[in-house]
mmCIF file of C-alpha atoms in Angstrom:
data_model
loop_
_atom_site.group_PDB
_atom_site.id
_atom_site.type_symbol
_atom_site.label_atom_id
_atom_site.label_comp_id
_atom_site.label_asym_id
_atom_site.label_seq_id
_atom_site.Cartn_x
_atom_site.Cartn_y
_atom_site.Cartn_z
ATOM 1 C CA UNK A 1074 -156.120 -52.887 112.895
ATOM 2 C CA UNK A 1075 -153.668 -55.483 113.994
ATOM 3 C CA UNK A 1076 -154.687 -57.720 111.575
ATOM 4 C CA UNK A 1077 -154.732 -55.256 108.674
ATOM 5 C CA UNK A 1078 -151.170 -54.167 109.817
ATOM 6 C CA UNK A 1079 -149.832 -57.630 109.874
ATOM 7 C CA UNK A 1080 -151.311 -58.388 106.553
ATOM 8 C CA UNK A 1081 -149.953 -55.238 105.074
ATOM 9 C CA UNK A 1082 -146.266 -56.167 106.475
ATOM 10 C CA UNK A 1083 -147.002 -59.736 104.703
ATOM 11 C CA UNK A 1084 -147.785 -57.834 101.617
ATOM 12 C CA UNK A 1085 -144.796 -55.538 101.938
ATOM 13 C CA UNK A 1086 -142.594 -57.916 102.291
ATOM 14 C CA UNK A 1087 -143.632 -60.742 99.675
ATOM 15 C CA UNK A 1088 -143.883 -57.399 97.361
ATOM 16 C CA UNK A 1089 -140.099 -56.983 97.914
ATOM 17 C CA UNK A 1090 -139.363 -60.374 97.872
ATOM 18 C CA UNK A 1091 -140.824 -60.850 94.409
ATOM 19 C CA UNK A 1092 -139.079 -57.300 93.335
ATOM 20 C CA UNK A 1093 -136.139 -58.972 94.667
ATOM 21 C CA UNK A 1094 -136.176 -62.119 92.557
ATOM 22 C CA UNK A 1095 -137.164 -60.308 89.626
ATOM 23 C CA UNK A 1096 -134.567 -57.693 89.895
ATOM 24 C CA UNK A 1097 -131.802 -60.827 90.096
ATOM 25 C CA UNK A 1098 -133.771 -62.604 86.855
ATOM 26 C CA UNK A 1099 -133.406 -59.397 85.147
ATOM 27 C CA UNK A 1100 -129.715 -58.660 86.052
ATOM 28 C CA UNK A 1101 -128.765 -62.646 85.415
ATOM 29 C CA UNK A 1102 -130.419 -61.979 81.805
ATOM 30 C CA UNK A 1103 -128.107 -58.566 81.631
ATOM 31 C CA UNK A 1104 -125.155 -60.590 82.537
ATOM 32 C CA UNK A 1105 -125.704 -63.577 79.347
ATOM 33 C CA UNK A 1106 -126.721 -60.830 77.107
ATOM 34 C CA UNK A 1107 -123.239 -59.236 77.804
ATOM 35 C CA UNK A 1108 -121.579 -62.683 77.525
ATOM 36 C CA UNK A 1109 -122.992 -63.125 74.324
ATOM 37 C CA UNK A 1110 -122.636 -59.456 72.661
ATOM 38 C CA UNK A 1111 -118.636 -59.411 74.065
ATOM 39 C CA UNK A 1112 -118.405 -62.821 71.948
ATOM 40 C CA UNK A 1113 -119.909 -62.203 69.165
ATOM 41 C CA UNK A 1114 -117.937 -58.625 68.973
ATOM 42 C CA UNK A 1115 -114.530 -60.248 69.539
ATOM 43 C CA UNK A 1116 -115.449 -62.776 66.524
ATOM 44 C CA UNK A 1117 -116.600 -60.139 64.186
ATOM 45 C CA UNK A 1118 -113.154 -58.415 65.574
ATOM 46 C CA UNK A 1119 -110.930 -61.531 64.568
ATOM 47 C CA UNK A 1120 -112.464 -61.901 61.667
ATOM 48 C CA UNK A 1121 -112.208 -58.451 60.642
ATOM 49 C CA UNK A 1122 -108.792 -58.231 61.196
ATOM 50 C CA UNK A 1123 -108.295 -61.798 59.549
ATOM 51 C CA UNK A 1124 -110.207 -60.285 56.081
ATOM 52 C CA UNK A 1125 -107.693 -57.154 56.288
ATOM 53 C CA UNK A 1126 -104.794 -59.968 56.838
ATOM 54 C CA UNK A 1127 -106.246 -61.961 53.704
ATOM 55 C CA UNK A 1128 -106.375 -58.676 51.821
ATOM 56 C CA UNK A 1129 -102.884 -57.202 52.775
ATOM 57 C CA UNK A 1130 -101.377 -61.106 51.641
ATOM 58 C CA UNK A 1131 -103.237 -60.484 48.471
ATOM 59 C CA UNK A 1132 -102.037 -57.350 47.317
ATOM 60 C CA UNK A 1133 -98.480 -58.249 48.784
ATOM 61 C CA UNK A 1134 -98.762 -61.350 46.197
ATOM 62 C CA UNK A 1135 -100.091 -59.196 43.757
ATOM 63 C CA UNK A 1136 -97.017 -56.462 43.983
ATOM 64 C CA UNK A 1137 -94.642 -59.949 43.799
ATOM 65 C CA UNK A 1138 -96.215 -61.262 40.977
ATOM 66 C CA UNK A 1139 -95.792 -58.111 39.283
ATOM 67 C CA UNK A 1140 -92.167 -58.120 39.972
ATOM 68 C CA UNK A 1141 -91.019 -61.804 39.115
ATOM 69 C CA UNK A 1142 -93.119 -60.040 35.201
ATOM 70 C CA UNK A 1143 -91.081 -57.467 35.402
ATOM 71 C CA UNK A 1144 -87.454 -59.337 36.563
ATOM 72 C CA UNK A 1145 -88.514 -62.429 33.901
ATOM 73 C CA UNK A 1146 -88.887 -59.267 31.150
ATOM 74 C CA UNK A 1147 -85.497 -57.328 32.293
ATOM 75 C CA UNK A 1148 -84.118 -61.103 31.735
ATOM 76 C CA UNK A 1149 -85.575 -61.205 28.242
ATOM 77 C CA UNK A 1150 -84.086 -57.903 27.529
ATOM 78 C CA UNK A 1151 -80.561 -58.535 28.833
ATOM 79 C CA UNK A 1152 -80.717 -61.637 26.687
ATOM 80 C CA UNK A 1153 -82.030 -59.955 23.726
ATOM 81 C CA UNK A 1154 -78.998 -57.331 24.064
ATOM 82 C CA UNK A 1155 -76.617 -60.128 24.763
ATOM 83 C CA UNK A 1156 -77.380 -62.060 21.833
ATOM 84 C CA UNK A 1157 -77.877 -58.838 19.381
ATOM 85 C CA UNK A 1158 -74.156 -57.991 20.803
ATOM 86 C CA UNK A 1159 -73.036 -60.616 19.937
ATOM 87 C CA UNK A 1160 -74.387 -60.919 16.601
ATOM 88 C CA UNK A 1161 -72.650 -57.275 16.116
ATOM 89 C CA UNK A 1162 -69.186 -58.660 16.962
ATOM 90 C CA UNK A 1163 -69.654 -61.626 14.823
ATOM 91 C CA UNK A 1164 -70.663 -59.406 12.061
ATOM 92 C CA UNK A 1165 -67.585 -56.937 12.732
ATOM 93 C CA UNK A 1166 -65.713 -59.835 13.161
ATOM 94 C CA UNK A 1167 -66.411 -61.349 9.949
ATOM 95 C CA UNK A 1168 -66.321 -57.541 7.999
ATOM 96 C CA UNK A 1169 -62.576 -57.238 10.004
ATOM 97 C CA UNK A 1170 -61.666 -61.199 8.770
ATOM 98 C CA UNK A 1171 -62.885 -60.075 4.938
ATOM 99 C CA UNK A 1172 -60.596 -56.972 5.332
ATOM 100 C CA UNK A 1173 -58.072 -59.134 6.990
ATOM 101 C CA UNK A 1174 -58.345 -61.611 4.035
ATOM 102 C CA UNK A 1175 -57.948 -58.092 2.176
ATOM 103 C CA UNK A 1176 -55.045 -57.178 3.445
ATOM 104 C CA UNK A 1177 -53.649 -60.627 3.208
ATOM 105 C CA UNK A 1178 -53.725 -60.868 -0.438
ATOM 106 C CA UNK A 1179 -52.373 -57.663 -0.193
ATOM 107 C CA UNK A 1180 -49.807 -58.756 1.859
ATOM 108 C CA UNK A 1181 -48.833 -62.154 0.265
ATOM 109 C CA UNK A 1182 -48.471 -60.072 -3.014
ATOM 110 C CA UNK A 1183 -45.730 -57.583 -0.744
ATOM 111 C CA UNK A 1184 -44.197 -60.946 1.074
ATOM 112 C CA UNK A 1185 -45.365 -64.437 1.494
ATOM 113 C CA UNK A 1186 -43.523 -65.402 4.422
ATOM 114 C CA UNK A 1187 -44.305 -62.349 6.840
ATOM 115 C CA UNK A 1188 -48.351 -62.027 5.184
ATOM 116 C CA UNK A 1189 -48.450 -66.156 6.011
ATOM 117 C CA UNK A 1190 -47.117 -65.949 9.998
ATOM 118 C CA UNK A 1191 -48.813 -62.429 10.468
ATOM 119 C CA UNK A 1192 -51.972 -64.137 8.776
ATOM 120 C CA UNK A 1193 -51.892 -67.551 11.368
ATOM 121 C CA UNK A 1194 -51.236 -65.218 14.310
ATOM 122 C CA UNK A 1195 -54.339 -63.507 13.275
ATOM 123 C CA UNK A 1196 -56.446 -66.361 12.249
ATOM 124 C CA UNK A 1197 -55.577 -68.084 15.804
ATOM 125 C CA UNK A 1198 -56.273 -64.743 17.495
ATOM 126 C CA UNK A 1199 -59.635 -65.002 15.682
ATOM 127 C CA UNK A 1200 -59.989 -68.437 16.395
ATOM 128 C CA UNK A 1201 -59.297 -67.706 20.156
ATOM 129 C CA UNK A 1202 -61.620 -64.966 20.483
ATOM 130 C CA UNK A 1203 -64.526 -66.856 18.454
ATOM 131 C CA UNK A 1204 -64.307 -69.654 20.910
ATOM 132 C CA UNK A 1205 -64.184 -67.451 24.023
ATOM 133 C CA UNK A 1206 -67.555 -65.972 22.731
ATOM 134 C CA UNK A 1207 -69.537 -68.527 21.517
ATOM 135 C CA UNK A 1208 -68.024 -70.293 25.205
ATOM 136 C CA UNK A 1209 -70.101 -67.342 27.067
ATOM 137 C CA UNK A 1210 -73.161 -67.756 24.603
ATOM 138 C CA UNK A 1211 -73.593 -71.091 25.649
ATOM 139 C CA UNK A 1212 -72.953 -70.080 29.405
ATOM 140 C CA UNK A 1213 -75.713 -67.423 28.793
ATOM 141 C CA UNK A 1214 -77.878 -69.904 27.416
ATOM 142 C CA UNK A 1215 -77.762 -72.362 30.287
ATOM 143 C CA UNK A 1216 -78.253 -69.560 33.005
ATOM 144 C CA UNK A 1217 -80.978 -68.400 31.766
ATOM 145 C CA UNK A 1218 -83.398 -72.050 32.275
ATOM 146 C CA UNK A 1219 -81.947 -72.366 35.686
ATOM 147 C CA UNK A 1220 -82.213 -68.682 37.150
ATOM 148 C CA UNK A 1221 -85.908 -68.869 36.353
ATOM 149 C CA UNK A 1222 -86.147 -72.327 37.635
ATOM 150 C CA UNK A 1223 -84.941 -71.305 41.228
ATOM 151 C CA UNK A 1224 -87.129 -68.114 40.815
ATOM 152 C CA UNK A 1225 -90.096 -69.666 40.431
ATOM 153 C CA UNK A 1226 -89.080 -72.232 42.898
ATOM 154 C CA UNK A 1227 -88.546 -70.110 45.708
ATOM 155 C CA UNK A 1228 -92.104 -67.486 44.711
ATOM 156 C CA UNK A 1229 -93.662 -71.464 44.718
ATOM 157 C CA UNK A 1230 -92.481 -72.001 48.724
ATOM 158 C CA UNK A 1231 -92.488 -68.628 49.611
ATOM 159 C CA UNK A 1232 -96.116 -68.605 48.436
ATOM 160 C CA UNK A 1233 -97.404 -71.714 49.765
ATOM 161 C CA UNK A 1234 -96.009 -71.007 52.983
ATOM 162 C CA UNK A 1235 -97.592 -67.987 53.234
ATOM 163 C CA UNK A 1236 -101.533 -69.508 51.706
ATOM 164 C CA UNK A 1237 -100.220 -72.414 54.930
ATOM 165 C CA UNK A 1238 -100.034 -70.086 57.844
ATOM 166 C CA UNK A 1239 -103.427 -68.248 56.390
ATOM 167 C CA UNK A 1240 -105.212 -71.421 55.993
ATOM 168 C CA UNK A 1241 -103.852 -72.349 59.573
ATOM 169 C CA UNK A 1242 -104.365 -68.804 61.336
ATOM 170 C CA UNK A 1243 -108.170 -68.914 59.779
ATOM 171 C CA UNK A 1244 -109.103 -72.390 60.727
ATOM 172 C CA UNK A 1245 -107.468 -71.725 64.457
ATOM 173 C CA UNK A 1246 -109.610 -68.603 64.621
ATOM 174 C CA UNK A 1247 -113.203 -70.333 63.236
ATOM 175 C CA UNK A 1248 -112.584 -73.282 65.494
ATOM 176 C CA UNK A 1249 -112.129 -70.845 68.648
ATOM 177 C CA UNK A 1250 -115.058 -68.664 68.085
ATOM 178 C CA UNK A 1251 -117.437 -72.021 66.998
ATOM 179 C CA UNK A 1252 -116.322 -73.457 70.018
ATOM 180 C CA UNK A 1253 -116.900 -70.353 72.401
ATOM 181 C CA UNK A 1254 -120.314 -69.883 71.599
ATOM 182 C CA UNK A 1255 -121.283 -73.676 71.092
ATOM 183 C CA UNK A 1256 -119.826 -73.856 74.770
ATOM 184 C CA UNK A 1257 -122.242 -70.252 75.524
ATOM 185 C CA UNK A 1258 -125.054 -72.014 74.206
ATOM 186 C CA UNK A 1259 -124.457 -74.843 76.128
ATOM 187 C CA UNK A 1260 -124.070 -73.429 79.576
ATOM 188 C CA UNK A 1261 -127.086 -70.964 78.705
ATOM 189 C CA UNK A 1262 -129.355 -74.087 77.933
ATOM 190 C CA UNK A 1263 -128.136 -75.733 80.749
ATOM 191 C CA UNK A 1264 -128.813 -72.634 83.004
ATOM 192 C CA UNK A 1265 -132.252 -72.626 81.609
ATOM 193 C CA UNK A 1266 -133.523 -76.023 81.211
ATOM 194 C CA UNK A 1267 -131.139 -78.022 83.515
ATOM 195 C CA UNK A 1268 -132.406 -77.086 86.863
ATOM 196 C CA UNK A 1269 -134.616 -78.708 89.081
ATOM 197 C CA UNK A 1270 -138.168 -79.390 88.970
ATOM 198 C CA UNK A 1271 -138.934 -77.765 92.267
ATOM 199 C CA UNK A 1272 -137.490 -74.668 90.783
ATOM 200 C CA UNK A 1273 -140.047 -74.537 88.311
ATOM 201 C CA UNK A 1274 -142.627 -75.668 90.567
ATOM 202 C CA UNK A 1275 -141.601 -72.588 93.026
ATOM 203 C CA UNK A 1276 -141.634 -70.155 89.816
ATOM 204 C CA UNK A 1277 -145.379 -71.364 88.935
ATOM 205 C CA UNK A 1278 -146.484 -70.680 92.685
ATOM 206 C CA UNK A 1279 -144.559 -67.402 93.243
ATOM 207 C CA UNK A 1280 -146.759 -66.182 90.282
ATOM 208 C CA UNK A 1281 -149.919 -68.003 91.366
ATOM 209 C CA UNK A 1282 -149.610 -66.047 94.820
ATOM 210 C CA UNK A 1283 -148.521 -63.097 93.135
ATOM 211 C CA UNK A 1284 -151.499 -63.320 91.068
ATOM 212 C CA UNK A 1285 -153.671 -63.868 94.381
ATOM 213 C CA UNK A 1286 -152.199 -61.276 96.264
ATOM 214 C CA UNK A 1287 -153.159 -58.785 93.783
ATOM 215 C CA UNK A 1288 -156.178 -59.985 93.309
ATOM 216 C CA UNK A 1289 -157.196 -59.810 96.718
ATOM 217 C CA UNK A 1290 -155.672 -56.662 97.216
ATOM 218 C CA UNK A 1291 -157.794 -54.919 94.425
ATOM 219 C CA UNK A 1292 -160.840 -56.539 95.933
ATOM 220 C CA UNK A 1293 -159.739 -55.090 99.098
ATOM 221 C CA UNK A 1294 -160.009 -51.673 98.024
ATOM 222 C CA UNK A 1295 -162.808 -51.947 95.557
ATOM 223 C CA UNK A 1296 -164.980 -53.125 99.192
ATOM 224 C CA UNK A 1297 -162.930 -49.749 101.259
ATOM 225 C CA UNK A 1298 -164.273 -47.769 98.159
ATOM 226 C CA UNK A 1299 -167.468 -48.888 98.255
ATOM 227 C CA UNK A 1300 -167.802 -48.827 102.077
ATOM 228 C CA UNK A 1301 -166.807 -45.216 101.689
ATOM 229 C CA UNK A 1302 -169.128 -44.606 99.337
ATOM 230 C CA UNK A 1303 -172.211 -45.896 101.125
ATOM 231 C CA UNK A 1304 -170.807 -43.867 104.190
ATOM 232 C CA UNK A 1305 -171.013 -40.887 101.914
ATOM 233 C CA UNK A 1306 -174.643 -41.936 100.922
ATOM 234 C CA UNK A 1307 -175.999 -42.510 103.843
ATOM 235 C CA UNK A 1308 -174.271 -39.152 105.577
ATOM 236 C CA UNK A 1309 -175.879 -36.944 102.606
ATOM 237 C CA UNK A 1310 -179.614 -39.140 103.209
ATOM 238 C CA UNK A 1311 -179.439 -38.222 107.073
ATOM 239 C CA UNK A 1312 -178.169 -34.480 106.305
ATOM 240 C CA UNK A 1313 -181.345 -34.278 103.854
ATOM 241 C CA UNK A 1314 -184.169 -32.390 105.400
ATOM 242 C CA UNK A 1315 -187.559 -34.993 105.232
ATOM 243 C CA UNK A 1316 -190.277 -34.479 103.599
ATOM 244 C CA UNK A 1317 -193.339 -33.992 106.274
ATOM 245 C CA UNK A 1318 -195.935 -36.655 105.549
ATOM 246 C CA UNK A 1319 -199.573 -36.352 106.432
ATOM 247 C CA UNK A 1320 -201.042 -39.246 108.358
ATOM 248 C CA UNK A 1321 -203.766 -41.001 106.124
ATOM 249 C CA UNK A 1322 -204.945 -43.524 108.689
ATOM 250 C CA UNK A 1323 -208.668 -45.544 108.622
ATOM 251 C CA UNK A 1324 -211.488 -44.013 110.351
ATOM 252 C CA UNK A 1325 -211.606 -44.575 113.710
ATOM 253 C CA UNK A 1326 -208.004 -44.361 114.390
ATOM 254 C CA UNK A 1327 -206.835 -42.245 117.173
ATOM 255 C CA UNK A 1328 -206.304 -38.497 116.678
ATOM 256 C CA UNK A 1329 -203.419 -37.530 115.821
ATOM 257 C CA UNK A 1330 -200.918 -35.254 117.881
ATOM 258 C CA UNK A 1331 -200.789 -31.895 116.884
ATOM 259 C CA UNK A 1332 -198.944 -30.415 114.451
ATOM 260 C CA UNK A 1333 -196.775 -28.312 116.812
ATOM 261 C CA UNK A 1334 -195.571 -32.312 118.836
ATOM 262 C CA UNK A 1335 -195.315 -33.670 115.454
ATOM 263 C CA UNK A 1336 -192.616 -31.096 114.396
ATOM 264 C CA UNK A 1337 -190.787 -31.002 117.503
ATOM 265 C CA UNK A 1338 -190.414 -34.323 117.381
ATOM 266 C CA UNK A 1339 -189.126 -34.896 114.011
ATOM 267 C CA UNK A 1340 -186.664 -31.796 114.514
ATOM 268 C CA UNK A 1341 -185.243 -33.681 117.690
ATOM 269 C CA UNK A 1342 -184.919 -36.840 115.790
ATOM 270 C CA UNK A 1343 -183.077 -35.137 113.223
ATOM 271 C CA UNK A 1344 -181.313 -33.632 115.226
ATOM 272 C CA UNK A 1345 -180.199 -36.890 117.343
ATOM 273 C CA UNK A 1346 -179.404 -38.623 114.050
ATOM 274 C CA UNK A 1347 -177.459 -35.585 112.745
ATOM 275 C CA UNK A 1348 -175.439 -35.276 116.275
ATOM 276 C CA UNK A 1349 -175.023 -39.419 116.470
ATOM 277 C CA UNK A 1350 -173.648 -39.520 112.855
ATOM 278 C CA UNK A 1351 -171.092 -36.673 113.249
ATOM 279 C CA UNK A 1352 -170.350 -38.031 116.628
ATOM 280 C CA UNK A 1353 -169.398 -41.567 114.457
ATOM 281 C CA UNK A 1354 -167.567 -39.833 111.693
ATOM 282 C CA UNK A 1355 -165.587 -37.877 114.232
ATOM 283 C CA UNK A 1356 -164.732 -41.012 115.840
ATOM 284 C CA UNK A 1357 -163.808 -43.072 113.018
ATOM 285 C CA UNK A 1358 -161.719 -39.659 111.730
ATOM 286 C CA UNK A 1359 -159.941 -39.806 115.379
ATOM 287 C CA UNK A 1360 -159.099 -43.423 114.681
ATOM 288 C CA UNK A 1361 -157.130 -42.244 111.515
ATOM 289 C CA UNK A 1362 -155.681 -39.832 113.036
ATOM 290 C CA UNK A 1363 -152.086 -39.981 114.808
ATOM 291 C CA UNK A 1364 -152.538 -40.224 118.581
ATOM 292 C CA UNK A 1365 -149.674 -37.869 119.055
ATOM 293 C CA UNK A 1366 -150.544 -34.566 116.955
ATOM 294 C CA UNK A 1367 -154.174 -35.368 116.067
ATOM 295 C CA UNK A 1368 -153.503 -33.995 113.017
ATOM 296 C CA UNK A 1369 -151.783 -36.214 110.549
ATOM 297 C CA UNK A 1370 -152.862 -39.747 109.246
ATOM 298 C CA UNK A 1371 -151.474 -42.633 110.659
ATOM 299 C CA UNK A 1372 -148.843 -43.818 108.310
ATOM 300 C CA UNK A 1373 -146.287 -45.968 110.881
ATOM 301 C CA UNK A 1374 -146.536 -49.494 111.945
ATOM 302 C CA UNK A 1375 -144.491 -50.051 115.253
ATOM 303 C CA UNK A 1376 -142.679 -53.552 116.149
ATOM 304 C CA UNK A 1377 -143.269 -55.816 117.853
ATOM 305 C CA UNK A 1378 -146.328 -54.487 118.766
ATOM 306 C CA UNK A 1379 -148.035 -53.907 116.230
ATOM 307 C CA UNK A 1380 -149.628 -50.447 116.740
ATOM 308 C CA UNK A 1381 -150.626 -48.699 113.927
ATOM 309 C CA UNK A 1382 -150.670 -45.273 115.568
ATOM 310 C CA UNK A 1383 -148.398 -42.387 114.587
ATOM 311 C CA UNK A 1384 -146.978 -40.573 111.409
ATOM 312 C CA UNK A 1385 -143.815 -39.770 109.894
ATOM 313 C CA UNK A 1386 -143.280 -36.418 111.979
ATOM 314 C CA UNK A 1387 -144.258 -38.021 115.213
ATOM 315 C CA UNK A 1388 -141.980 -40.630 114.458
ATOM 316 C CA UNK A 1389 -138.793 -38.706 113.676
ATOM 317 C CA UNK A 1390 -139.803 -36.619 117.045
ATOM 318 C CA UNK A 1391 -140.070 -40.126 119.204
ATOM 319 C CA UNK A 1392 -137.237 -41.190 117.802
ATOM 320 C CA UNK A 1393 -134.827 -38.171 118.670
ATOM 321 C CA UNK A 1394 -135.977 -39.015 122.538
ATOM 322 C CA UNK A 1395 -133.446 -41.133 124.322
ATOM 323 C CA UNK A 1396 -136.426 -43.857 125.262
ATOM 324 C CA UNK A 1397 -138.489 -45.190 121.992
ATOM 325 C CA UNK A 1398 -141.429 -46.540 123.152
ATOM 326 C CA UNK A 1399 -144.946 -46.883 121.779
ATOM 327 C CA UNK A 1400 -147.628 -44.490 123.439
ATOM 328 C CA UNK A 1401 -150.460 -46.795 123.448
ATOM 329 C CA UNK A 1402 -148.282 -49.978 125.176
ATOM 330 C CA UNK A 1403 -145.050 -48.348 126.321
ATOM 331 C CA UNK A 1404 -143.552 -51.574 124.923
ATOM 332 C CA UNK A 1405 -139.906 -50.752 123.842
ATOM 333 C CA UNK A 1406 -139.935 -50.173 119.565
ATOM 334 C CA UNK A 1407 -137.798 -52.097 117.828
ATOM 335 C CA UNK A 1408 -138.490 -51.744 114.030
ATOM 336 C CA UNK A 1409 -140.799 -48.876 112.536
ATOM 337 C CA UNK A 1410 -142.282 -50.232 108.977
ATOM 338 C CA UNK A 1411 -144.259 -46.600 106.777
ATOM 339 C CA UNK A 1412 -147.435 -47.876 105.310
ATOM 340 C CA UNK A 1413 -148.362 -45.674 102.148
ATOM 341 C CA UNK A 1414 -152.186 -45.608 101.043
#
């Protein structure tokens, strides 16, 4: 029982062990697969928010390209009015010079001398006022090239500043995120390929004896089953009532007893057999049995000892006592390790 005890601890423990490690392997591949889905969400975030960016820029350039159309047009319309105006007051100017002229002849019939000083006053007035406009024509005229020249430099800078700092803010962001998970896929390959042969080497004989173990263990119980089973067998056989057999020996053999001695006998062997064998399976039943209540299996393996000799209940009972100590040593317990079938 020792042995079976100490090889179930063993068991136990390399059971845990490899629980253990496999719990860490999983929880390490948790960890990278968080790593990698945080990186790969804050790069589909930045570039997101970069597409909105590259949209809102585009309409914005959109709405300002509409408006330079619309200021270049309100232009073209102020110019049109301008020069139509002025086309008016040169014709009204002319129709008030032909009724001037009218009145002139009228005049320089009346009087020469007052129709000829009224008529230069006049004609310089005219002359004056003819040169003032055709002076702001020209103006007009040469406004007009260079207001659209520093519109359309300024939408020019304005707009290649603003294509700059995208093309700048994009390639910033692409570099970062390439570099993050080239740097990811480093590490991780590193972390999986870079260690140590005698890692490896450990990994291939943790399975080999995890293999092993199991293997041994289910031979283990197939040969307990089996055991049981011919137990089972052979307690049913002896339980069976035999089947009386006439002697059928050669001629000249002894007589044979009587049938009364022959009956006895086989119902005392029976018997024997039938008290030996429940006399065993009481015996091996009382060495399953807890050697406290009798009652309950033995489920407990006490340390350092090594006694594998009480259950759970008689357990929590010993252990409410003020001394712990094993009833088939009296050696003090340290450890208590359940054993479930």
């Amino acid at each position: 029982m020792n042995v079976i005890a100490t090889v179930l601890w063993t068991l136990s423990s390399l059971t845990d062990g490899f629980i253990a490690a496999v719990l860490l392997l999983l929880r390490v591949n948790e960890f990278l697969g968080s790593i990698i889905i945080g990186a790969c969400f804050y790069a589909t975030t930045v570039l997101r928010y970069l597409l909105k960016c590259l949209y809102q820029a585009y309409i914005e350039l959109t709405f300002f390209c509409q408006d330079i159309v619309s200021f270049v047009g309100f232009i073209i319309n102020v110019t049109d009015a301008l020069v139509h105006g002025s086309a008016d007051c040169v014709v009204k100017t002319f129709d008030a010079l032909l009724r001037l002229a009218a009145f002139l002849k009228t005049s320089f019939v009346n009087g020469c001398s007052g129709v000829a000083s009224a008529a230069c006053t006049v004609v310089s007035s005219c002359y004056g006022f003819l040169t003032l406009l055709l002076n702001s024509a020209v103006l007009l005229l040469q406004m007009l090239p260079y207001t659209a020249f520093q519109v359309g430099r300024y939408a020019f800078y304005g707009v290649s500043v603003t294509v700059r700092s995208i093309v700048t803010c994009v390639t910033v962001a692409v570099g970062s995120v390439v570099s993050a998970v080239v740097s990811a896929a480093c590490v991780l390959s590193q972390f999986l390929f870079g260690q140590p042969e005698d890692v490896y080497t450990g990994l291939i004989i943790l399975l080999l004896t995890a293999i092993t173990l199991k293997i041994a263990v289910r031979a283990r119980a197939h040969q307990t089953v089996w055991r049981r089973l011919l137990r089972l067998v052979n307690a049913i056989t002896f339980r069976r009532p035999q089947r009386r057999r006439q002697p059928s020996g050669p001629r000249g053999s002894p007589p044979s007893p009587p049938f009364t001695m022959t009956l006895r006998r086989s119902t005392s062997l029976r018997r024997d057999r039938l008290n030996r064998l429940e006399q065993e399976l009481e015996e091996e039943r009382e060495k399953q049995l807890c050697v406290v209540c009798l009652n309950e299996a033995r489920s407990v393996i006490l340390l350092p000892c090594r006694h594998f000799a009480l259950c759970i209940q008689c357990l929590g009972t010993l252990f409410q006592q003020q001394h712990q100590t094993c009833p088939m040593c009296r050696h003090i317990i340290y450890e208590a390790i359940p054993v479930y079938a």
